mmCIF file of C-alpha atoms and ligand atoms in Angstrom:
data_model
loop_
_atom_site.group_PDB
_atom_site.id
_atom_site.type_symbol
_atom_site.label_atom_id
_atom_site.label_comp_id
_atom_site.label_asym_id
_atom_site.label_seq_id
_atom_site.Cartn_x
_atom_site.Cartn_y
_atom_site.Cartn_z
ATOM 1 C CA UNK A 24 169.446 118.857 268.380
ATOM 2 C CA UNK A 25 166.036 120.585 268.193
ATOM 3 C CA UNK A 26 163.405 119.352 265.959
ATOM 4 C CA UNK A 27 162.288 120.769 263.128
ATOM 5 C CA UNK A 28 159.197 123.201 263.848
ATOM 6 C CA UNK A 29 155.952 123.202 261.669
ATOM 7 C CA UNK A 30 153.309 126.005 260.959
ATOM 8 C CA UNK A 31 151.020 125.923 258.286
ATOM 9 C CA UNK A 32 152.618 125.055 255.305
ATOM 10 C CA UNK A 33 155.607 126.208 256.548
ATOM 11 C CA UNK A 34 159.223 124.139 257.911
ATOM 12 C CA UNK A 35 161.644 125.619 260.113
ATOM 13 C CA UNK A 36 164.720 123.538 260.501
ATOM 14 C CA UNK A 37 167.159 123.821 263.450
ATOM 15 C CA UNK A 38 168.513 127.051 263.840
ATOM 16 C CA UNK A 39 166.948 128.730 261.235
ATOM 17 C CA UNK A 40 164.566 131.418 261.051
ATOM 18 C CA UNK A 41 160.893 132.469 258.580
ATOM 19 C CA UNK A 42 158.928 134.958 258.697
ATOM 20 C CA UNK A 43 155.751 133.706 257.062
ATOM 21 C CA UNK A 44 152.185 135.024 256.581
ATOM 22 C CA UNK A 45 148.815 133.721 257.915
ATOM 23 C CA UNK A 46 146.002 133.891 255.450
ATOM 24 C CA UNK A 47 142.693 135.244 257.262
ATOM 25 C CA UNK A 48 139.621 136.704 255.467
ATOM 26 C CA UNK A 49 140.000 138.993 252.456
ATOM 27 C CA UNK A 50 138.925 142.425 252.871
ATOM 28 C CA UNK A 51 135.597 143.807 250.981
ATOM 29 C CA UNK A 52 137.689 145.297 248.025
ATOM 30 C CA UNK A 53 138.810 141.416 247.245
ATOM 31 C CA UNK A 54 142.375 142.858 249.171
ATOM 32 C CA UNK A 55 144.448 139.800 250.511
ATOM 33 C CA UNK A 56 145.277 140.361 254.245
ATOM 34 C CA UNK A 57 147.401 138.035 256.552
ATOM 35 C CA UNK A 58 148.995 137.960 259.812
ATOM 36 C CA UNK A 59 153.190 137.545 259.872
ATOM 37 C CA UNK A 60 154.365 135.279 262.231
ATOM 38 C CA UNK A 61 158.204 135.082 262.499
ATOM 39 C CA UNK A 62 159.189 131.841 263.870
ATOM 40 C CA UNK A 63 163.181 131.392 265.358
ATOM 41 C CA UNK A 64 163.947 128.190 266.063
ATOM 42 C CA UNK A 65 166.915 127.526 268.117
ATOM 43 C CA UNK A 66 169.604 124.923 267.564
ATOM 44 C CA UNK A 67 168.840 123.062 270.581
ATOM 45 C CA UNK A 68 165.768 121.684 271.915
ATOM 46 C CA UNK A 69 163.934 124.187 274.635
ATOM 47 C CA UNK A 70 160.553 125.531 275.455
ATOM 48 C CA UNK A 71 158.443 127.527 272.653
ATOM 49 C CA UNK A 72 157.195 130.645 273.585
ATOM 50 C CA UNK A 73 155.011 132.951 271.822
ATOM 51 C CA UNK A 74 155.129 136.758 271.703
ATOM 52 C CA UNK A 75 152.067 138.976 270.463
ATOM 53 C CA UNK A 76 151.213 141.917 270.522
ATOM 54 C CA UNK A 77 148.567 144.855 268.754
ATOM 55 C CA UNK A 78 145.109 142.325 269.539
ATOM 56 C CA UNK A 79 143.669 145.465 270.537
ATOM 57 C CA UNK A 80 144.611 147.010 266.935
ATOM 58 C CA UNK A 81 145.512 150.277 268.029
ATOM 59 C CA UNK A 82 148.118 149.288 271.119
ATOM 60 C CA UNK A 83 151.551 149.638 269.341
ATOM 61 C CA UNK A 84 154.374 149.778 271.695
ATOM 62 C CA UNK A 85 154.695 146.014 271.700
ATOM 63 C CA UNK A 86 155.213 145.764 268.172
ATOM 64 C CA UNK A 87 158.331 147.945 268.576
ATOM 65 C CA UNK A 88 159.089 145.308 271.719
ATOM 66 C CA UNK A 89 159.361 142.656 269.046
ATOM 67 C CA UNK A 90 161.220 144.604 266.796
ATOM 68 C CA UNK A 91 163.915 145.068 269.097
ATOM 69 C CA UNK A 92 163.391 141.237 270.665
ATOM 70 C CA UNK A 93 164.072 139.250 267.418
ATOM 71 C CA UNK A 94 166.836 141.541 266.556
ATOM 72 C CA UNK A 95 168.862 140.516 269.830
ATOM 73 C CA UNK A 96 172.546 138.818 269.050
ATOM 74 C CA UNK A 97 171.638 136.660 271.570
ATOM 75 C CA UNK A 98 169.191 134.759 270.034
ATOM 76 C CA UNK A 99 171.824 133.407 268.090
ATOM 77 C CA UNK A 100 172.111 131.085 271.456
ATOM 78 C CA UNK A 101 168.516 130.322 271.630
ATOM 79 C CA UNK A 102 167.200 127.063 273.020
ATOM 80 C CA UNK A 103 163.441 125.665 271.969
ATOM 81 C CA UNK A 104 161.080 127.718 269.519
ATOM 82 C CA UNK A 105 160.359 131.739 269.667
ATOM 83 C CA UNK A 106 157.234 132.410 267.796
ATOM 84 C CA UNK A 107 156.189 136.395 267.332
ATOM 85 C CA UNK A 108 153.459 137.761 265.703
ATOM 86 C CA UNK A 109 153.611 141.712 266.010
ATOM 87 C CA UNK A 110 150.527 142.450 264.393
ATOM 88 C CA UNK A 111 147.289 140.174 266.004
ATOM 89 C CA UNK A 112 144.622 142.683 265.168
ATOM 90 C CA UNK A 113 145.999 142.989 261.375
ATOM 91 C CA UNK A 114 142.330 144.841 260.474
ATOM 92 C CA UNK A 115 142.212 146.997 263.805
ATOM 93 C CA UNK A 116 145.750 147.811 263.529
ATOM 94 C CA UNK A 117 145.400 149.576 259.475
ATOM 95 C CA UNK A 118 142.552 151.162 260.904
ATOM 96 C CA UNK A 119 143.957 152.861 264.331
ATOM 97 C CA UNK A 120 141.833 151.027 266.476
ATOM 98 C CA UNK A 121 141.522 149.039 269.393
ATOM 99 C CA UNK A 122 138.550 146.754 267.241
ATOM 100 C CA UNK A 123 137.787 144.854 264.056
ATOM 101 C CA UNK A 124 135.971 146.575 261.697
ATOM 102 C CA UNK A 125 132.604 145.481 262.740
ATOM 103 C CA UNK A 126 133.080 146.849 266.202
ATOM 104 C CA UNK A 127 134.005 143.852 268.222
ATOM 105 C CA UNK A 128 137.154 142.929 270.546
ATOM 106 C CA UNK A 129 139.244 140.741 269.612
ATOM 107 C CA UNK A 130 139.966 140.007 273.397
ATOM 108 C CA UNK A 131 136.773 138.934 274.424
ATOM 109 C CA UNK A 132 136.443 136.625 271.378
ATOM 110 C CA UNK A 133 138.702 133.474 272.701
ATOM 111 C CA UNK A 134 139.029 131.207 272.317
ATOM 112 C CA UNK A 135 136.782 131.857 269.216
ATOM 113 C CA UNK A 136 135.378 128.950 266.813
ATOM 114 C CA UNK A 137 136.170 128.556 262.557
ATOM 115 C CA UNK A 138 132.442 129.689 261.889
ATOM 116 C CA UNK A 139 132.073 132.629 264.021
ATOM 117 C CA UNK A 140 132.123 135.881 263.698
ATOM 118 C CA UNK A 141 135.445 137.722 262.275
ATOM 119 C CA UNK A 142 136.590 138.295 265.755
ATOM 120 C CA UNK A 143 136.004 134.682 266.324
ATOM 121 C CA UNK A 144 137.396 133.216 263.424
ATOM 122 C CA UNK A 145 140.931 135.072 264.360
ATOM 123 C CA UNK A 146 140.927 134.207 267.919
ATOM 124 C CA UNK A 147 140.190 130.102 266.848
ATOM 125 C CA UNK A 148 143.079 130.793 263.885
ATOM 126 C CA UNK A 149 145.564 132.015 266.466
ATOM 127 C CA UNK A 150 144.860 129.215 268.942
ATOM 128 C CA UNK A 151 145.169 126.568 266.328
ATOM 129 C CA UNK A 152 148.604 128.441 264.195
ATOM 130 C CA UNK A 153 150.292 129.388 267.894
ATOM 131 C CA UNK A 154 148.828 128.832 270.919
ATOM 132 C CA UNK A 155 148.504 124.758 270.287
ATOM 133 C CA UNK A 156 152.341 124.501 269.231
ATOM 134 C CA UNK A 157 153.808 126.810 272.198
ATOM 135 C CA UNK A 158 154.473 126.116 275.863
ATOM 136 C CA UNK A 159 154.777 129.413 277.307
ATOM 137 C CA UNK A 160 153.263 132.724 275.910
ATOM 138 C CA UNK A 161 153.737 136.770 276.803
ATOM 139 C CA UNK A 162 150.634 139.158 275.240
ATOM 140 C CA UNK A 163 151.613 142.888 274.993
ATOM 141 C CA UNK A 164 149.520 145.109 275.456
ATOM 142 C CA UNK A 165 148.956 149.184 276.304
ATOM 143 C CA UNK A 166 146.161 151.184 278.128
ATOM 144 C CA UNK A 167 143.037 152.322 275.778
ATOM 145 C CA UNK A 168 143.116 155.390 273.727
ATOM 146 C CA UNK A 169 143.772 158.638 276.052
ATOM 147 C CA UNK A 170 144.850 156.206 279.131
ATOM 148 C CA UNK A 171 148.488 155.797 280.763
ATOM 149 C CA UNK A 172 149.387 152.291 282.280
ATOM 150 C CA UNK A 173 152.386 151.836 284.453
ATOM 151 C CA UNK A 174 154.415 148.626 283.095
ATOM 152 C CA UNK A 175 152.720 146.178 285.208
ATOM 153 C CA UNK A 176 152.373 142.667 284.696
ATOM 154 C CA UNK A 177 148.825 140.420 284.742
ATOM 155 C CA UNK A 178 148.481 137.247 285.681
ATOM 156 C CA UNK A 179 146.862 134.603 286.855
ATOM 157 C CA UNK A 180 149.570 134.101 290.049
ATOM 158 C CA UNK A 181 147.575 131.483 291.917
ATOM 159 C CA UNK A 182 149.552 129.095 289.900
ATOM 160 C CA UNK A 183 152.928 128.604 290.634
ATOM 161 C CA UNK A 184 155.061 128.409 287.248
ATOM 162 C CA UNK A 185 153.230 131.677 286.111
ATOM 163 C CA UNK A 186 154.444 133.123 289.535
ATOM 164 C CA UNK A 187 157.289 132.277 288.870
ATOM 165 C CA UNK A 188 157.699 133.856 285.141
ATOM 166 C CA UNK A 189 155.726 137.424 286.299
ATOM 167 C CA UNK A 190 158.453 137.524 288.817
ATOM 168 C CA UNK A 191 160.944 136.996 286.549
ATOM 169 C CA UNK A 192 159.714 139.582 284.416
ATOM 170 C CA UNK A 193 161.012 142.253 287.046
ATOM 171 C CA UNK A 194 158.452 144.845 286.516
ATOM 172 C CA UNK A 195 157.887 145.765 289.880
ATOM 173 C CA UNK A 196 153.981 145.636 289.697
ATOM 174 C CA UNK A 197 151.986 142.735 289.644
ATOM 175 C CA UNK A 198 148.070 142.277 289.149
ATOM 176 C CA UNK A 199 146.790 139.106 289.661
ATOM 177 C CA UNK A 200 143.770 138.703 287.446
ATOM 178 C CA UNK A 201 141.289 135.241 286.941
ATOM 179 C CA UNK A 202 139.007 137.041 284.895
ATOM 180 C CA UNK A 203 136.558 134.871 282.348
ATOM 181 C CA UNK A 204 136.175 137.637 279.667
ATOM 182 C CA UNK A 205 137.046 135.601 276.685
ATOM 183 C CA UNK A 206 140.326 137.399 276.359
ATOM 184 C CA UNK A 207 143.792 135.518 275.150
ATOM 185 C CA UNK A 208 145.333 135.143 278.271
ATOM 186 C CA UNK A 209 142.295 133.722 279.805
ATOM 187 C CA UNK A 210 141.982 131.130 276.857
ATOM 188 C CA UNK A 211 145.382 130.017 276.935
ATOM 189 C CA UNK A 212 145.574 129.980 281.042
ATOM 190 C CA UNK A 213 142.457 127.339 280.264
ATOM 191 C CA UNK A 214 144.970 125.160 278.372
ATOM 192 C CA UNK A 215 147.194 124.936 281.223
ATOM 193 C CA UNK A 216 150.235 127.222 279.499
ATOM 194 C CA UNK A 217 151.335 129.456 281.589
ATOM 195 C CA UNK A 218 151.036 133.655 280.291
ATOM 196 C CA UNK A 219 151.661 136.354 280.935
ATOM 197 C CA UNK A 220 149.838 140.034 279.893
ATOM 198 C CA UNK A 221 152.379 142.356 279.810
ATOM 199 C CA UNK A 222 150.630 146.516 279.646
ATOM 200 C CA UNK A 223 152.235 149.451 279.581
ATOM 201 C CA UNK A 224 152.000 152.917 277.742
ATOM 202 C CA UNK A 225 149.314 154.109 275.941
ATOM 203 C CA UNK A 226 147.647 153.640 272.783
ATOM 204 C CA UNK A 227 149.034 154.793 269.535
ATOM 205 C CA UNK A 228 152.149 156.057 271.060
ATOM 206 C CA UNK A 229 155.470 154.603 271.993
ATOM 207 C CA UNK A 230 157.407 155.288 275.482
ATOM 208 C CA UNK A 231 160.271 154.658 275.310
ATOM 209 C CA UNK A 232 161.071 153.263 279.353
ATOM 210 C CA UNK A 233 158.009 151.090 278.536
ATOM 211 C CA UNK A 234 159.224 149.180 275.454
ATOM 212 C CA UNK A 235 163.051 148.934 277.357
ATOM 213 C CA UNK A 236 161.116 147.690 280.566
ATOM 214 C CA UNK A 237 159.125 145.352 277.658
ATOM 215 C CA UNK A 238 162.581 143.940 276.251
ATOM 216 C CA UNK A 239 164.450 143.461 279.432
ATOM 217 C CA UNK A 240 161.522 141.449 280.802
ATOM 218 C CA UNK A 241 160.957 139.170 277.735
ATOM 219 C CA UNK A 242 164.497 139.204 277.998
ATOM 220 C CA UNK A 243 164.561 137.876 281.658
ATOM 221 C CA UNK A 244 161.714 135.304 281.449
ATOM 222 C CA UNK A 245 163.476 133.747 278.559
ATOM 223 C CA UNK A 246 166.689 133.555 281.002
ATOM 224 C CA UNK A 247 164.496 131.733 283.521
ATOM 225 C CA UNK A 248 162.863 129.661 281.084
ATOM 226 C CA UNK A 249 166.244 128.491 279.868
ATOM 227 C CA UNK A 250 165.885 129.517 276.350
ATOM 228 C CA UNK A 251 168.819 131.940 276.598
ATOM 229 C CA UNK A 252 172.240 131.919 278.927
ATOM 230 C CA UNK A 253 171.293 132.854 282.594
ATOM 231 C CA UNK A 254 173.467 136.026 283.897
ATOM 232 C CA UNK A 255 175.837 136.148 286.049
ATOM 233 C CA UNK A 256 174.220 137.340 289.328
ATOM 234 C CA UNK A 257 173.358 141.241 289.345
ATOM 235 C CA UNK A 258 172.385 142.953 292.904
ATOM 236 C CA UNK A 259 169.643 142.108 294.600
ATOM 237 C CA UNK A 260 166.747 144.389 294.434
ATOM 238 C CA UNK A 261 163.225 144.913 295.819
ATOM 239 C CA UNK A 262 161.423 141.612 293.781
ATOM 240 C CA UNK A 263 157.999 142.748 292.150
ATOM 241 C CA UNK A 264 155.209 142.940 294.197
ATOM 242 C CA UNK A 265 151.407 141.026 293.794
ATOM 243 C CA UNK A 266 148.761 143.862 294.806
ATOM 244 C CA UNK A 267 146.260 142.970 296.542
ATOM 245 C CA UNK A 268 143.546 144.222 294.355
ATOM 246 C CA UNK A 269 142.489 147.012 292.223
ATOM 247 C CA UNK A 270 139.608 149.588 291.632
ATOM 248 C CA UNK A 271 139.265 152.923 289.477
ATOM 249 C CA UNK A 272 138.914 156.010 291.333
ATOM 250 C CA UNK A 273 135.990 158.160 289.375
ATOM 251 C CA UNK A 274 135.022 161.328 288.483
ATOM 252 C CA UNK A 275 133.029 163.083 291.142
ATOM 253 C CA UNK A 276 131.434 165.398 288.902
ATOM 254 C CA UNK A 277 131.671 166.254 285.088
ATOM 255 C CA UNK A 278 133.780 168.782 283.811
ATOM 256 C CA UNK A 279 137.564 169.316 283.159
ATOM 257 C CA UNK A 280 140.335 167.800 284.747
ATOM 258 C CA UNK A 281 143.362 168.834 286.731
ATOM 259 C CA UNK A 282 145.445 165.934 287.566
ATOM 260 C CA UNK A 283 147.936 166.556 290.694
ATOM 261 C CA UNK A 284 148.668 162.661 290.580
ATOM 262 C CA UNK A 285 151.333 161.104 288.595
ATOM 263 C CA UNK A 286 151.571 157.272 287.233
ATOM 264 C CA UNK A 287 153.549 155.225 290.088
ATOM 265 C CA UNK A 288 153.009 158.081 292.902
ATOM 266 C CA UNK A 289 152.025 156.377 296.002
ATOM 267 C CA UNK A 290 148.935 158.523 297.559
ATOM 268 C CA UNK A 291 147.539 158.096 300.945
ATOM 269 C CA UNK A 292 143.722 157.741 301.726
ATOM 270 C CA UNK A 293 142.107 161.384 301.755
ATOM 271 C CA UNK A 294 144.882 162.804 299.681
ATOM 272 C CA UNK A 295 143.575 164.718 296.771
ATOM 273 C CA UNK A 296 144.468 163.176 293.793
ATOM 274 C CA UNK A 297 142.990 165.899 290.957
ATOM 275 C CA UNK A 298 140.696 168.576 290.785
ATOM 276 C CA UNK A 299 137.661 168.837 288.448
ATOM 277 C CA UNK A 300 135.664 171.812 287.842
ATOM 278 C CA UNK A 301 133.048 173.547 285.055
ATOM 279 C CA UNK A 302 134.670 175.693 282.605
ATOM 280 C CA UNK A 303 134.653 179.072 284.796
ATOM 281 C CA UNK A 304 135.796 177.780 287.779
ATOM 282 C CA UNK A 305 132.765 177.832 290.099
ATOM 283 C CA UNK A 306 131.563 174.548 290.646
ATOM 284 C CA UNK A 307 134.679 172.427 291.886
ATOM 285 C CA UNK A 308 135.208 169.287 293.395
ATOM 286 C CA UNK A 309 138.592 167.312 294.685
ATOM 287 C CA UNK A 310 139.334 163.867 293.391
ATOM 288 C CA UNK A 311 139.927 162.142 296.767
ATOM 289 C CA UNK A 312 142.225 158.594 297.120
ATOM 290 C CA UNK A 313 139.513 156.451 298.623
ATOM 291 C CA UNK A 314 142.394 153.975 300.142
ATOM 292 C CA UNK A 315 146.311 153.892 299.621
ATOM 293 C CA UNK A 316 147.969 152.735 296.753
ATOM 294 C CA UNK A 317 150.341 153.221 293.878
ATOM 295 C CA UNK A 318 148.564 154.821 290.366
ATOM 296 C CA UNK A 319 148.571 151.885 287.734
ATOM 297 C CA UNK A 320 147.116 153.676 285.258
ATOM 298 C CA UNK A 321 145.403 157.121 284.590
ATOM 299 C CA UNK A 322 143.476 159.128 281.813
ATOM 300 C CA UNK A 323 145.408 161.585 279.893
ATOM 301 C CA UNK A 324 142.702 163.741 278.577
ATOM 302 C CA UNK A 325 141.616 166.207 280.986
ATOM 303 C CA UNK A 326 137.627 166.309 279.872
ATOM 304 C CA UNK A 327 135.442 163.988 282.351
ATOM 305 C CA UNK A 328 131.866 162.924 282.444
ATOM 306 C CA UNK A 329 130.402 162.071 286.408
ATOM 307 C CA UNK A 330 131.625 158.451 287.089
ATOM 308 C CA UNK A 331 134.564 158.336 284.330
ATOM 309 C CA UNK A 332 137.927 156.337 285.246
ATOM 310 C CA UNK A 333 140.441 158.844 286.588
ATOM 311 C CA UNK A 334 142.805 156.709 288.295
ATOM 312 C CA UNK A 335 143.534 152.962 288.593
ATOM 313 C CA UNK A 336 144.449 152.500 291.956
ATOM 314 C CA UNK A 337 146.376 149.053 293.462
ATOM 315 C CA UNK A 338 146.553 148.367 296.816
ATOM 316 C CA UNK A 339 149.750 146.778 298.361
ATOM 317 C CA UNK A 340 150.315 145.624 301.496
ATOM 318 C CA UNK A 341 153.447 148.115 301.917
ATOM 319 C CA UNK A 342 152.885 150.358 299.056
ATOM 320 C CA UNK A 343 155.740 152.355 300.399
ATOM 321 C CA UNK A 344 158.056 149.323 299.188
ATOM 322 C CA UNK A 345 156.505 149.817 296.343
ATOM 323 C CA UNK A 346 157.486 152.974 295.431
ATOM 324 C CA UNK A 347 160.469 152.637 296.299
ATOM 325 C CA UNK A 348 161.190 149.537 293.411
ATOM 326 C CA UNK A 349 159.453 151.783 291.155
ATOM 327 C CA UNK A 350 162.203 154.075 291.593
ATOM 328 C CA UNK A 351 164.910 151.537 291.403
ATOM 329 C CA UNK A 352 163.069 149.931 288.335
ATOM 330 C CA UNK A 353 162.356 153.394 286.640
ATOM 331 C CA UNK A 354 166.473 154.316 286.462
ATOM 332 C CA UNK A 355 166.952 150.612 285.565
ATOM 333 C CA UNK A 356 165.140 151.071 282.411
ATOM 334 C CA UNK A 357 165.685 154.500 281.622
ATOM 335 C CA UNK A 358 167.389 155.695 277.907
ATOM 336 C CA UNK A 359 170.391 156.214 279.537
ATOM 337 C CA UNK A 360 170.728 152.584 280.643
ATOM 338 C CA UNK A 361 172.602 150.255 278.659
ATOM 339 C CA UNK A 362 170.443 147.274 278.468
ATOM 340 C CA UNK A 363 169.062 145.646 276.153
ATOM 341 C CA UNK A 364 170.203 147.018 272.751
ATOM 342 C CA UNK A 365 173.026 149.928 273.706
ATOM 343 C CA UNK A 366 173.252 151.091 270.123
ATOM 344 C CA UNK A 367 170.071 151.510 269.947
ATOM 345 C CA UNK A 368 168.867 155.054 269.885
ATOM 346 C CA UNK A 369 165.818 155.440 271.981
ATOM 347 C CA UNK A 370 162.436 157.108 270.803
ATOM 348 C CA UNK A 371 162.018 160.374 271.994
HETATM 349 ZN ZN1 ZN B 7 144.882 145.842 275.106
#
């Protein structure tokens, strides 16, 4: 039997599940704000795992993810602790934006301390409520305002049990990240529990194939965790691959945008990715792939200054396999698919 799990104030007996609130500061017009947590806590003993999404305030897609995660029958099977908190960023996220009201990110506040800034004194309160009472943890996430990602998982992949988890995940790209930016992820690596960034989409939108791929790969590391029945065996496919490394391909010039380059196309050194030119025409320049690799991410807004992110480029060692599980991964997770949730009717 699985123990009885504690949070605050709160008790969450075997099997049972509470959706409670954080308190964290008031705002200025004496308004009470908090953070909801819903804890699930299985009948049997297993690992905890926490699930958050919206740090960056105005990155919704995984909050839909959760929606559609805690809803699943089969939770009803769960082993260990699920702990989800949908809305991180509760000030950034009734705002429409990525930060807290006085300008700062949340995810280069952690691990944050109880007299520091506002940013600082979330980032110590989640550490304390979650992080310290979970084993395993998944942060969603999309690109910034304007930006595409391809779902792609980050990681720090050097170690093997998070290796093991992004894999699981199935999303066919991997970036391995040690980055010391005071982000979550990098503050919870730090006390040895393995995480996992999951981004994909864009901000303040939802996409559809990226909350499915979302599910299904919570969905899967659960499986492997042992939190939830493994599956009977489905055919192999191409596993996910770790890219080498990644850079941003820039704007040569400012001016507007013509993007011939799609998220997940595979482009070849020298290919011409986009076009940029002033607004008659005569001045243009070609955006040119300085190495091959598969688009991770890319702007959507066609207006560029000189030196502005186009494209996030990975490189792979065989890109072309690459592609090629993109594909495979791409009709996995389309609407049409069945998995996870088949009455439920996708966002269009
Ligand atoms: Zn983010």
């Amino acid at each position: 039997m699985n123990h009885t799990f504690q949070i605050g104030t709160h008790k969450v007996g075997p099997g049972e599940r509470t959706t409670l609130d954080l308190t964290v500061p008031h705002l200025y017009t004496h308004t009470a704000v908090s953070m909801p947590v819903q804890v699930i806590n299985g009948k049997r003993p297993g690992p905890k795992l926490f699930v958050s999404a919206a740090i960056h305030g105005d990155e919704i897609n995984g909050i839909e993810i959760i929606r559609r995660l805690v809803g699943l029958p089969a939770l009803r099977r769960l082993r260990g602790t699920l702990l989800t908190v949908p809305v991180v960023n509760v000030y950034g996220f009734v705002n429409q934006s990525r930060y807290l009201p006085d300008r700062r990110d949340l995810n280069r506040s952690f691990p944050g301390s109880k007299t520091g800034s506002l940013a600082a004194r979330l980032a110590y309160l989640f550490m304390e409520e979650i992080v310290a009472r979970c084993t395993h943890g998944v942060d969603l996430h999309t690109a910034a305002i304007h930006r595409d990602n391809l779902p792609q998982i980050r990681a720090l992949v050097d170690d093997p049990e998070t290796k093991r988890l992004a894999q699981a995940f199935g999303s066919p790209v991997i970036l391995n990240s040690d980055l010391r930016d005071g982000s979550l992820r990098q503050a919870v690596a730090d006390q040895g529990i393995p995480v996992l960034l999951y981004e994909a989409g864009e901000a303040l939108r939802f996409n559809e194939f990226a909350i499915r791929a979302g599910v299904n790969g919570i969905v899967s590391v659960m499986r492997e965790l042992g939190m939830l029945p493994s599956r009977r065996k489905k055919k192999p496919r191409a596993g996910p691959v770790v890219a080498r490394s990644s850079s941003w391909v820039r704007a040569p010039q400012s001016g507007i945008l013509r993007s011939l380059t799609a998220l997940g196309n595979h482009v070849k050194k020298g290919d011409t990715m986009a076009m940029v030119a002033d607004p008659f025409g005569e001045k243009t320049e070609a955006v040119i792939a300085p190495f091959s690799g598969i688009v991770v991410g890319r702007t959507n807004l066609p207006l560029v200054h000189e030196g502005e992110a186009i494209y996030h480029l990975a490189r792979f060692g065989k890109p072309e396999t690459v592609a090629e599980a993109l594909e495979a991964f791409q009709l996995e997770h389309s609407p049409e698919s069945s998995l996870p949730l088949p009455e439920e009717p996708p966002i269009t």
